[in-house]
Coordinates of C-alpha atoms and ligand atoms in Angstrom, one line a residue:
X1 CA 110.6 74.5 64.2
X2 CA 112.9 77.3 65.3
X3 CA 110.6 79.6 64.9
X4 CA 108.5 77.6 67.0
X5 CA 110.9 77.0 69.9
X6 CA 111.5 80.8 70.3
X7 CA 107.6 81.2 70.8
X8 CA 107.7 78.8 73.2
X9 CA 110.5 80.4 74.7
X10 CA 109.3 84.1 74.7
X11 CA 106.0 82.4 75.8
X12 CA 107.6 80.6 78.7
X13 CA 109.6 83.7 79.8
X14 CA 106.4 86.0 79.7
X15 CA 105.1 83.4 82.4
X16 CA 108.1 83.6 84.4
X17 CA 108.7 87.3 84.5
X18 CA 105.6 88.7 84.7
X19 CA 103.4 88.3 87.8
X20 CA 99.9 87.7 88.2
X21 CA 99.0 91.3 87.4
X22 CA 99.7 90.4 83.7
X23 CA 98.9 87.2 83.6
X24 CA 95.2 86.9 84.6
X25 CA 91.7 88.5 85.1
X26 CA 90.6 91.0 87.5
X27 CA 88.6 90.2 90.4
X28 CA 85.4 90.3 89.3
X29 CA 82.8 91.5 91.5
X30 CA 79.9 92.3 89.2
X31 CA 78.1 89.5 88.4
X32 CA 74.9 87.9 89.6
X33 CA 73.9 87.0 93.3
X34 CA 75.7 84.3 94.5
X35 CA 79.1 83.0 95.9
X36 CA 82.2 82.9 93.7
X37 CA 85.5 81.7 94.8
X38 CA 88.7 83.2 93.2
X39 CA 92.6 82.0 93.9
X40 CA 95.1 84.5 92.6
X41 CA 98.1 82.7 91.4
X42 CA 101.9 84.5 92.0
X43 CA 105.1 84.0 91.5
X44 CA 108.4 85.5 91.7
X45 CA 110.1 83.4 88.9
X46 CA 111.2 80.7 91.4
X47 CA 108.5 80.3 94.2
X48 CA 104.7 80.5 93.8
X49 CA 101.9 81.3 96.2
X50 CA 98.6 82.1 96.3
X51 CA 95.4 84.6 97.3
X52 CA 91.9 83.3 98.2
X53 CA 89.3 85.6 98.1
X54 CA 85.4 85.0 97.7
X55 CA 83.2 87.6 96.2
X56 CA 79.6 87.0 97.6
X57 CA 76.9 89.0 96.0
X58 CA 73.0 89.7 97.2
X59 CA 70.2 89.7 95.8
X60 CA 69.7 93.6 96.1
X61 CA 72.3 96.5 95.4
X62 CA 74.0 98.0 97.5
X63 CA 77.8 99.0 98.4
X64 CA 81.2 96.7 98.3
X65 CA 82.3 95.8 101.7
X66 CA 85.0 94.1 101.8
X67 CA 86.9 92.4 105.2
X68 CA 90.2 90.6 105.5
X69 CA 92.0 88.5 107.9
X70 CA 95.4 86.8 108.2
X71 CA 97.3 89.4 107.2
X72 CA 99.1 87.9 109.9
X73 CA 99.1 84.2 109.7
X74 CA 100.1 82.9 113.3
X75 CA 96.5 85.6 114.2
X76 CA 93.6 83.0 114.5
X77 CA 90.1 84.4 116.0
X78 CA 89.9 86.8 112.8
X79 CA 90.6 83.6 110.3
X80 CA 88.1 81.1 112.3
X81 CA 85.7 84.0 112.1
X82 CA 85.6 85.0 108.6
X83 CA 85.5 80.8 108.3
X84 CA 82.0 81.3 110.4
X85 CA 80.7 84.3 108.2
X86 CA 81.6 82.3 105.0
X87 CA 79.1 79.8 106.2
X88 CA 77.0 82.0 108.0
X89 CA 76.5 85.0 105.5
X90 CA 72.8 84.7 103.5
X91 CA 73.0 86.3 100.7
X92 CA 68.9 86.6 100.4
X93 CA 69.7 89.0 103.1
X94 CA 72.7 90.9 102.4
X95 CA 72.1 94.4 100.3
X96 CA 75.4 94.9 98.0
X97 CA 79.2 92.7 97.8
X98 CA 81.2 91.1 99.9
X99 CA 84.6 90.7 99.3
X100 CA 86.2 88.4 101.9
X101 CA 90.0 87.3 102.1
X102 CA 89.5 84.7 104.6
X103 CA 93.9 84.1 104.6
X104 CA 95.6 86.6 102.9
X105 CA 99.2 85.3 104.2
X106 CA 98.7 81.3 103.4
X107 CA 102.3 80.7 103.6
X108 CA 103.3 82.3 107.2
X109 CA 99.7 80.4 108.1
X110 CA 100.6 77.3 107.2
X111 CA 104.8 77.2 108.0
X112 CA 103.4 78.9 111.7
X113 CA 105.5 81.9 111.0
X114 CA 105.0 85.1 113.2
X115 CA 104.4 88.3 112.0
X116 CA 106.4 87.4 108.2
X117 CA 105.6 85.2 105.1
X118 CA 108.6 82.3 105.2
X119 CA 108.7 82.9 101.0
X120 CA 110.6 86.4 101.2
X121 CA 110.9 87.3 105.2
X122 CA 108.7 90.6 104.6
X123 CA 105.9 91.3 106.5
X124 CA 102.8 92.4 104.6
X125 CA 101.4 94.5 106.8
X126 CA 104.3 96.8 106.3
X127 CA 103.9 96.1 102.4
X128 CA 101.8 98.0 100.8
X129 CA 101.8 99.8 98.3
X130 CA 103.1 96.4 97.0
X131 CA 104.9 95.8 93.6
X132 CA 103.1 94.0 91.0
X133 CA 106.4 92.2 90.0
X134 CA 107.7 92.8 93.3
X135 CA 108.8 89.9 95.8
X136 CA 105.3 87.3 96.9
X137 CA 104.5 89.8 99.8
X138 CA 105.0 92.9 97.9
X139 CA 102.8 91.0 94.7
X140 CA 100.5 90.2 97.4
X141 CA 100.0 93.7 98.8
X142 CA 99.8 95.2 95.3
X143 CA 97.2 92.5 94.3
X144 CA 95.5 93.7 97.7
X145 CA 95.6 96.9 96.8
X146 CA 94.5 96.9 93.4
X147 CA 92.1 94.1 93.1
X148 CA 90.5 94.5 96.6
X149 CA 90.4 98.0 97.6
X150 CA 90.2 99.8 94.1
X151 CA 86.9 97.5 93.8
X152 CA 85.3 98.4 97.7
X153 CA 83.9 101.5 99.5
X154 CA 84.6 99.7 103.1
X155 CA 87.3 97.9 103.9
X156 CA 87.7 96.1 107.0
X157 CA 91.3 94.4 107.9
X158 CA 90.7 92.3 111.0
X159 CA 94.3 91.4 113.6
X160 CA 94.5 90.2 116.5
X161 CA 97.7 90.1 118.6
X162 CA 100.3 87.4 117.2
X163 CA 101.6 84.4 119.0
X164 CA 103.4 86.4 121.4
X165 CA 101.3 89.5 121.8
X166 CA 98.5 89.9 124.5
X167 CA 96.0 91.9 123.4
X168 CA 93.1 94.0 124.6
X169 CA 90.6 93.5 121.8
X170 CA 89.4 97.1 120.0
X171 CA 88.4 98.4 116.4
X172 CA 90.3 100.9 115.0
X173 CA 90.4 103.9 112.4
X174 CA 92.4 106.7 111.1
X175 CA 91.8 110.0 111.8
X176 CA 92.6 111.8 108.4
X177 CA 91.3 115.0 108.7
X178 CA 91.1 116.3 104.9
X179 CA 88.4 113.7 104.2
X180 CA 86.0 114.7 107.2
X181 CA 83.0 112.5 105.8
X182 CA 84.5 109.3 105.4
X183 CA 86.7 109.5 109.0
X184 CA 83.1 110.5 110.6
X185 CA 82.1 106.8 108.6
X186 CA 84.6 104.8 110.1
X187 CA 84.0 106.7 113.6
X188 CA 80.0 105.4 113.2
X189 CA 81.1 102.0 112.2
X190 CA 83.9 101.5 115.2
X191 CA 81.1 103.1 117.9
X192 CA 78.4 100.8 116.1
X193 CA 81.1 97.9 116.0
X194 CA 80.2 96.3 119.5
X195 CA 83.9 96.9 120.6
X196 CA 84.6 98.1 124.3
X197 CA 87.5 100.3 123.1
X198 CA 87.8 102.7 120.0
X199 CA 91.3 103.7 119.1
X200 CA 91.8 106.1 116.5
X201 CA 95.4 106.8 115.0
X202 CA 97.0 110.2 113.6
X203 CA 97.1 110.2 110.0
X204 CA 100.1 112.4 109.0
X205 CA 101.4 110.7 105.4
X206 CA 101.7 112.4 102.3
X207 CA 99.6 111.5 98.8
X208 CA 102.3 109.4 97.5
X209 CA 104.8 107.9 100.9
X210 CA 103.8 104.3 100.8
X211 CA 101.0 103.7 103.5
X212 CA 102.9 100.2 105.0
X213 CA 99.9 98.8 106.5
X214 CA 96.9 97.2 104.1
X215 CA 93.9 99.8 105.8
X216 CA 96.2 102.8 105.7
X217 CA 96.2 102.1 102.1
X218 CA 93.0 102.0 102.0
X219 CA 92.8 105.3 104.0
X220 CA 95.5 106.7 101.6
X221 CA 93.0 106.0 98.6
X222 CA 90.1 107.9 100.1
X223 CA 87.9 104.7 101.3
X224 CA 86.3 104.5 104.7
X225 CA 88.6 102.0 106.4
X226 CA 89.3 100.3 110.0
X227 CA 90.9 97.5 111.4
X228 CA 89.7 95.4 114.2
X229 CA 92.5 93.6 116.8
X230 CA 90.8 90.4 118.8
X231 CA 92.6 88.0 119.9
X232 CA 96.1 86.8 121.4
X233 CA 98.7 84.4 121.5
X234 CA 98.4 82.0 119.3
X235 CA 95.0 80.5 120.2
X236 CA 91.5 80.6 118.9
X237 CA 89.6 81.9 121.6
X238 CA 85.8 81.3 121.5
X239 CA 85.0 84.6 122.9
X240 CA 87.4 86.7 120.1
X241 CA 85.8 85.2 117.4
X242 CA 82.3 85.7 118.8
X243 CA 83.6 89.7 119.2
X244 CA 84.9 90.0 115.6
X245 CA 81.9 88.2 114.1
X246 CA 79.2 90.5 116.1
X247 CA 81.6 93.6 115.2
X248 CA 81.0 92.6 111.1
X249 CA 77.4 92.2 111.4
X250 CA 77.0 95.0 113.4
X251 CA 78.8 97.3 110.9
X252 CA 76.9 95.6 108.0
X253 CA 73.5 96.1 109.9
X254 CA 74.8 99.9 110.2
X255 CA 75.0 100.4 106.6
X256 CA 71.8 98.8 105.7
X257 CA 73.6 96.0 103.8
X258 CA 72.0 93.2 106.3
X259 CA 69.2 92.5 108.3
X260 CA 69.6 92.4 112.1
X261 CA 69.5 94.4 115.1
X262 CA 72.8 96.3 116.3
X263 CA 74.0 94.4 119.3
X264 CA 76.0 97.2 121.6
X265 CA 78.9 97.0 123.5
X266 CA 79.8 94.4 126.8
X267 CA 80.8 96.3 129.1
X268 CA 80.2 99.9 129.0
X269 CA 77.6 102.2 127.7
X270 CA 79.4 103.9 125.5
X271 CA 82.7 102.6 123.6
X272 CA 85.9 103.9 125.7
X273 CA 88.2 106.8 123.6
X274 CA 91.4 106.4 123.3
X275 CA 92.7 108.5 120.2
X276 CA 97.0 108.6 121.3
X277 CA 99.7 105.4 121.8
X278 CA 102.7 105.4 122.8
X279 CA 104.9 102.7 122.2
X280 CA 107.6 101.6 124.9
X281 CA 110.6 99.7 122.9
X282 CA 112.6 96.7 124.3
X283 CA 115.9 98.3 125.3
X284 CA 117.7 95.4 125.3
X285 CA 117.6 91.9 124.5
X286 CA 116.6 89.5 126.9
X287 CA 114.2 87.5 129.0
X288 CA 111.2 89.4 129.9
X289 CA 109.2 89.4 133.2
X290 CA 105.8 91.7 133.5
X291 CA 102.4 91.1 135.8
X292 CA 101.0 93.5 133.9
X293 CA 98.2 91.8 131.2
X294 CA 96.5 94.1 128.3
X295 CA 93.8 96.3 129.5
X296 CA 95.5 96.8 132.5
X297 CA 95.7 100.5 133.9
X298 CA 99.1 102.2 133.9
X299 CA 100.0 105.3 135.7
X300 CA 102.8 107.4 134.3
X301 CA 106.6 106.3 136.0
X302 CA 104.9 103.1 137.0
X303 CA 107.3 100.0 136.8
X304 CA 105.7 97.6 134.1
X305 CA 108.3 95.0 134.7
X306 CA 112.2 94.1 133.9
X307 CA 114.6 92.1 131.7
X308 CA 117.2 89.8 132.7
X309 CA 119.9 88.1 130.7
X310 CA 120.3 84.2 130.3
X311 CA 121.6 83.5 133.6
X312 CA 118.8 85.8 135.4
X313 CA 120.5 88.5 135.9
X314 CA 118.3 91.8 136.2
X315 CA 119.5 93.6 133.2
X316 CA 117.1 97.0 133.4
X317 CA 113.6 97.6 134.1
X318 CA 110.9 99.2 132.0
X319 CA 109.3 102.2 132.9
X320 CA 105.9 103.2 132.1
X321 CA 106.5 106.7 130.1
X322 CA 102.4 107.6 129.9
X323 CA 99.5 106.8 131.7
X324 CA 96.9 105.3 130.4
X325 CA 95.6 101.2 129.4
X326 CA 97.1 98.4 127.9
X327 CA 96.6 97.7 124.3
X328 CA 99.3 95.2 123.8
X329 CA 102.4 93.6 125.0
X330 CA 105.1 91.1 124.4
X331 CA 103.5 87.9 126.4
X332 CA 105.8 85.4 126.3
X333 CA 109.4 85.7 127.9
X334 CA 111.8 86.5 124.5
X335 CA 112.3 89.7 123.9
X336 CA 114.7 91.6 121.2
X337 CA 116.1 94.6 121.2
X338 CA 114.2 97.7 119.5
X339 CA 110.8 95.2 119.0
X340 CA 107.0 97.1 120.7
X341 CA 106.9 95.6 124.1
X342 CA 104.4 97.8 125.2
X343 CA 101.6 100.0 123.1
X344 CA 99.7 102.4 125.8
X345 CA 96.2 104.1 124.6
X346 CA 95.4 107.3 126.4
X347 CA 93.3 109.6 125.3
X348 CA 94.2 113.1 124.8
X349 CA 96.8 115.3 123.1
Ligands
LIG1 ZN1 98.3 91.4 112.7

């Protein structure tokens, strides 16, 4: 019997210690046509969560795609849209895998958290590489990592602006310079995406610095990767969704993986450059005032608006340091010290 009870023991404590990367199967993305749904079960030892993720498979070859939203869980057009393409998606049409994380932060979803999951106070788009055994955002960013971008040669992570971001909506890439063929890829994809506005970021990190956001990581490994942004405080808005959906089966008609026609973008001919941000920070905390709204046009000493304290008081104002147009911004009066209040794209060195 003791014998026994120190199995179950050692059995019990192999359960508590180790985290799901021990503990259970790969994500499997091999088999037959067909849908498969997959939860990935982690815990910490004390508090558990979980990873959705649905592997669908056509009936013809062709490459792994794979696109995730709710990264951020208070970010809504991306999570009602991958709903619609879960519905929507036929696989008698679709050449290759999709791999599709329709919530990959359940718990900051469903506690309405901004930005951080409740469980550990980390936010996972500044979590990756991840830690297999790590806390349940750095588990969740290794399992990420390992389970969905090892396994994919497209990766698509798909924002918006949280609850108290407004947002100009545009797709996104990295431009890493060292891997010409796969940056020209994600170029293509962003220009064929359907998106107004194409904003590429400098890539500047080393083999082995931890890549923070989930399609840097995926840029880090060498696998053609973007990121879309639609959408804004804390709403579903009918139009955002419609944006993300066309951008996915635009890029999926692009690489032959889906039948369909490219639809092009709204408003202009072309998509609009812009391939440099600066970032204005809150200099102090306070309440903050602005009638500037994202994709609004910003001229270089420009004043973008002003903080006060709790009594009104005009504390300072904030200063536009660049011109160019409004990414994002803080939309909603709080503001803290340090935080992005404004991102400005321009293009050009
Ligand atoms: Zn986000």
């Amino acid at each position: 019997m003791k014998i026994i009870r120190q199995i179950i023991v050692l059995f019990l404590m192999f359960f508590a210690l180790n985290s799901y990367a021990q503990v259970r199967a790969r994500l499997v993305v091999s088999e037959g046509p067909g849908r498969k749904d997959t939860i990935f079960r982690l815990t910490d030892g004390s508090q558990q969560s979980y990873l959705p993720v649905t592997v669908l498979k056509g009936r013809k070859e062709g490459p792994v795609f794979s696109m995730i939203a709710g990264i951020h869980g208070y970010e809504y057009p991306p999570i009602v849209a991958l709903q619609e393409l879960l519905k929507e998606i036929d696989i008698n049409q679709l050449k290759g895998t999709l791999i599709v994380v329709p919530i990959a932060n359940v718990e900051a979803f469903y506690n309405r958290t901004l930005f951080v999951n409740p469980l550990d106070g980390k936010n996972l788009n500044n979590a990756f590489p991840g830690a297999a055994s790590g806390t349940i955002t750095e588990q969740l960013a290794h399992c990420i990592s390992n389970e969905i971008i090892d396994q994919t040669d497209f990766f698509l992570d798909i924002h918006g602006g949280d609850a108290s971001e407004d947002l100009l909506p545009f797709v996104c890439y990295y431009d890493r310079k060292d891997i010409p063929e796969k940056t020209a890829q994600a170029k293509e994809l962003s220009e064929k995406s359907g998106f107004d506005y194409v904003v590429s970021y400098p890539y500047t990190i080393g083999a082995t610095e931890p890549a923070k956001y989930a399609f840097k990581q995926a840029t880090q490994k060498g696998i053609t990767a973007l990121s879309i942004e639609a959408g804004k405080l804390g709403t579903v808005q009918p139009e955002n969704v419609a944006v993300i959906k066309k951008a996915v089966y635009n890029m999926l008609i692009q690489l032959n993986m889906y039948e369909g026609k490219i639809k092009p973008v709204s408003s202009h001919k072309t998509p609009v450059y812009l391939n440099n941000q600066t970032y204005v920070k809150v200099p102090q905390k306070g309440i903050f005032y602005s009638e500037f709204k994202s994709g609004g046009k910003v001229k270089n000493g420009q004043i973008l608006g002003y903080i006060t304290d709790e009594f009104g008081n005009k504390l300072t104002e904030i200063v536009a340091p660049t011109s160019g147009i409004i990414l994002y911004k803080v939309g909603t009066p709080p503001v803290n010290k340090d935080e992005t209040l404004f991102c400005i794209g321009y293009n050009g060195g």
